[in-house]
Coordinates of C-alpha atoms in Angstrom, one line a residue:
M1 CA -128.7 150.5 116.1
G2 CA -131.5 150.5 118.7
E3 CA -131.0 154.1 119.8
S4 CA -133.1 157.2 119.4
Q5 CA -132.4 159.0 116.1
H6 CA -132.1 162.2 118.2
D7 CA -129.3 160.9 120.5
R8 CA -126.1 162.9 120.2
E9 CA -124.7 162.1 123.7
G10 CA -125.0 158.3 124.1
D11 CA -122.2 155.7 123.8
T12 CA -123.5 154.3 120.5
Y13 CA -123.6 157.7 118.8
L14 CA -120.2 158.8 120.2
S15 CA -118.4 155.5 119.5
A16 CA -120.0 154.3 116.2
I17 CA -122.0 157.0 114.4
R18 CA -120.1 160.2 115.1
P19 CA -116.7 158.8 113.9
A20 CA -118.3 157.7 110.6
E21 CA -119.9 161.1 110.1
Y22 CA -116.6 162.9 110.6
E23 CA -114.7 160.4 108.4
A24 CA -117.2 161.0 105.6
L25 CA -116.9 164.8 106.0
L26 CA -113.2 164.7 106.0
E27 CA -113.0 162.3 103.0
C28 CA -115.5 164.5 101.0
T29 CA -113.3 167.6 101.9
R30 CA -110.1 165.7 100.9
E31 CA -111.6 164.7 97.5
N32 CA -112.7 168.3 96.8
V33 CA -109.2 169.7 97.7
E34 CA -107.6 167.0 95.5
C35 CA -109.8 168.3 92.6
G36 CA -108.6 171.9 93.3
N37 CA -111.8 173.0 95.0
S38 CA -112.2 175.1 98.1
A39 CA -114.1 173.5 100.8
I40 CA -115.8 174.6 104.0
M41 CA -116.4 172.0 106.7
V42 CA -119.2 172.8 109.1
A43 CA -119.3 170.5 112.1
P44 CA -118.8 170.8 115.9
F45 CA -115.1 169.9 115.7
I46 CA -114.7 170.7 119.5
R47 CA -113.0 167.4 120.4
K48 CA -110.8 167.3 117.3
L49 CA -109.8 171.0 117.4
G50 CA -108.9 170.6 121.1
D51 CA -106.4 167.9 120.3
P52 CA -103.1 169.4 119.2
A53 CA -102.0 166.1 117.6
W54 CA -105.1 166.0 115.4
C55 CA -104.6 169.6 114.5
R56 CA -101.0 169.0 113.4
T57 CA -102.1 165.9 111.4
A58 CA -104.9 167.7 109.7
A59 CA -102.8 170.7 108.8
A60 CA -100.0 168.4 107.4
G61 CA -102.5 166.2 105.5
F62 CA -104.4 169.0 103.9
G63 CA -101.3 171.1 103.5
G64 CA -99.7 168.3 101.6
L65 CA -102.6 168.7 99.1
G66 CA -101.9 172.4 98.8
A67 CA -104.7 173.4 101.0
V68 CA -104.6 176.1 103.7
I69 CA -106.7 175.3 106.8
H70 CA -108.4 178.2 108.5
A71 CA -110.3 177.2 111.6
V72 CA -113.2 179.3 112.9
W73 CA -114.5 179.1 116.4
V74 CA -118.0 180.5 117.0
H75 CA -118.0 181.5 120.7
C76 CA -121.4 181.7 122.4
D77 CA -122.2 182.6 126.0
A78 CA -124.5 180.3 128.0
E79 CA -127.6 182.4 127.8
S80 CA -127.3 182.9 124.0
M81 CA -126.6 179.1 123.6
R82 CA -129.8 178.2 125.5
T83 CA -131.8 180.7 123.5
R84 CA -130.4 179.3 120.2
L85 CA -131.1 175.7 121.2
A86 CA -134.7 176.6 122.2
H87 CA -135.4 178.4 119.0
R88 CA -133.9 175.7 116.9
G89 CA -136.5 173.3 118.2
A90 CA -134.5 170.2 117.3
A91 CA -135.4 167.0 119.1
R92 CA -131.7 166.3 119.8
D93 CA -131.6 169.3 122.0
S94 CA -134.5 168.4 124.3
S95 CA -132.5 166.6 126.9
K96 CA -129.9 169.4 127.0
L97 CA -132.7 172.0 127.6
A98 CA -134.5 169.8 130.1
N99 CA -131.3 169.4 132.1
W100 CA -129.7 172.7 131.3
D101 CA -127.6 173.1 134.5
R102 CA -126.2 169.6 134.2
Y103 CA -125.5 170.0 130.5
L104 CA -123.7 173.3 131.1
E105 CA -121.4 171.7 133.6
G106 CA -119.9 169.7 130.7
V107 CA -119.5 172.8 128.5
D108 CA -116.2 174.7 128.6
L109 CA -117.3 178.2 127.9
G110 CA -113.6 179.3 127.7
Y111 CA -112.7 176.7 125.1
T112 CA -110.4 177.7 122.2
P113 CA -109.0 175.5 119.4
A114 CA -105.4 174.1 119.6
M115 CA -104.6 175.7 116.3
P116 CA -104.6 179.2 114.8
H117 CA -108.2 180.3 114.4
T118 CA -110.6 183.1 114.0
V119 CA -113.2 183.7 116.7
M120 CA -116.7 184.8 115.8
H121 CA -118.9 186.0 118.6
N122 CA -122.5 184.8 118.7
S123 CA -124.4 186.8 121.3
P124 CA -127.1 189.5 121.0
S125 CA -124.5 192.3 121.5
S126 CA -122.2 191.0 118.8
V127 CA -122.0 192.0 115.2
P128 CA -124.3 189.5 113.3
L129 CA -122.6 186.3 112.3
R130 CA -123.4 186.9 108.6
A131 CA -121.4 190.1 108.7
Q132 CA -118.5 188.5 110.7
A133 CA -118.4 185.7 108.2
G134 CA -118.4 188.1 105.3
R135 CA -115.5 190.0 106.7
L136 CA -113.6 186.8 107.2
L137 CA -114.2 185.5 103.7
A138 CA -113.1 188.9 102.3
S139 CA -109.9 188.7 104.2
L140 CA -108.9 185.2 103.0
S141 CA -106.9 185.1 99.8
V142 CA -108.2 182.7 97.3
I143 CA -105.9 181.5 94.5

C-alpha cells in the first residue's frame, strides 16, 4: 500500500490495515466460541475497550454465543513502557522512542477500559506478569 511495513501510526494503517486485522481477530474468536472453544484475544484494544458502545456490542454478541468476556488491562508506567519498547527492538517502535516526549503526550497513562476488567501491573516493582496471569486464569471458572 506504499507505506512502511513498520508503520502503526499513519493514516493508511489506521484506516485500512488495522480495521482488517481486528476484524480477522474477532472473526477467528467468534468461530472458536461457536465451536465451544475458549479463546484469548491479545491485541491493543485501547480504542475499542474505551468505547462503551463497542463494549456493550461485544458483550452482547459473544454473550449470545454463550461466551463470557473477561477484559484484562495491562497497566504500565511511562518509564517501564519505554524500557520495554527499547528491549523489544521492533522497528515499529523506533519513531516512538526517537520522539518519546511527543509520543507520551498522546498516551493516557490513567486509561481504564469501559467495561469490567482486571488490571495487571507491568512495572519492575510489580509481581511478574506470568504470576499475575496465572492467578487470573486460576480464578476464572471454565465450564
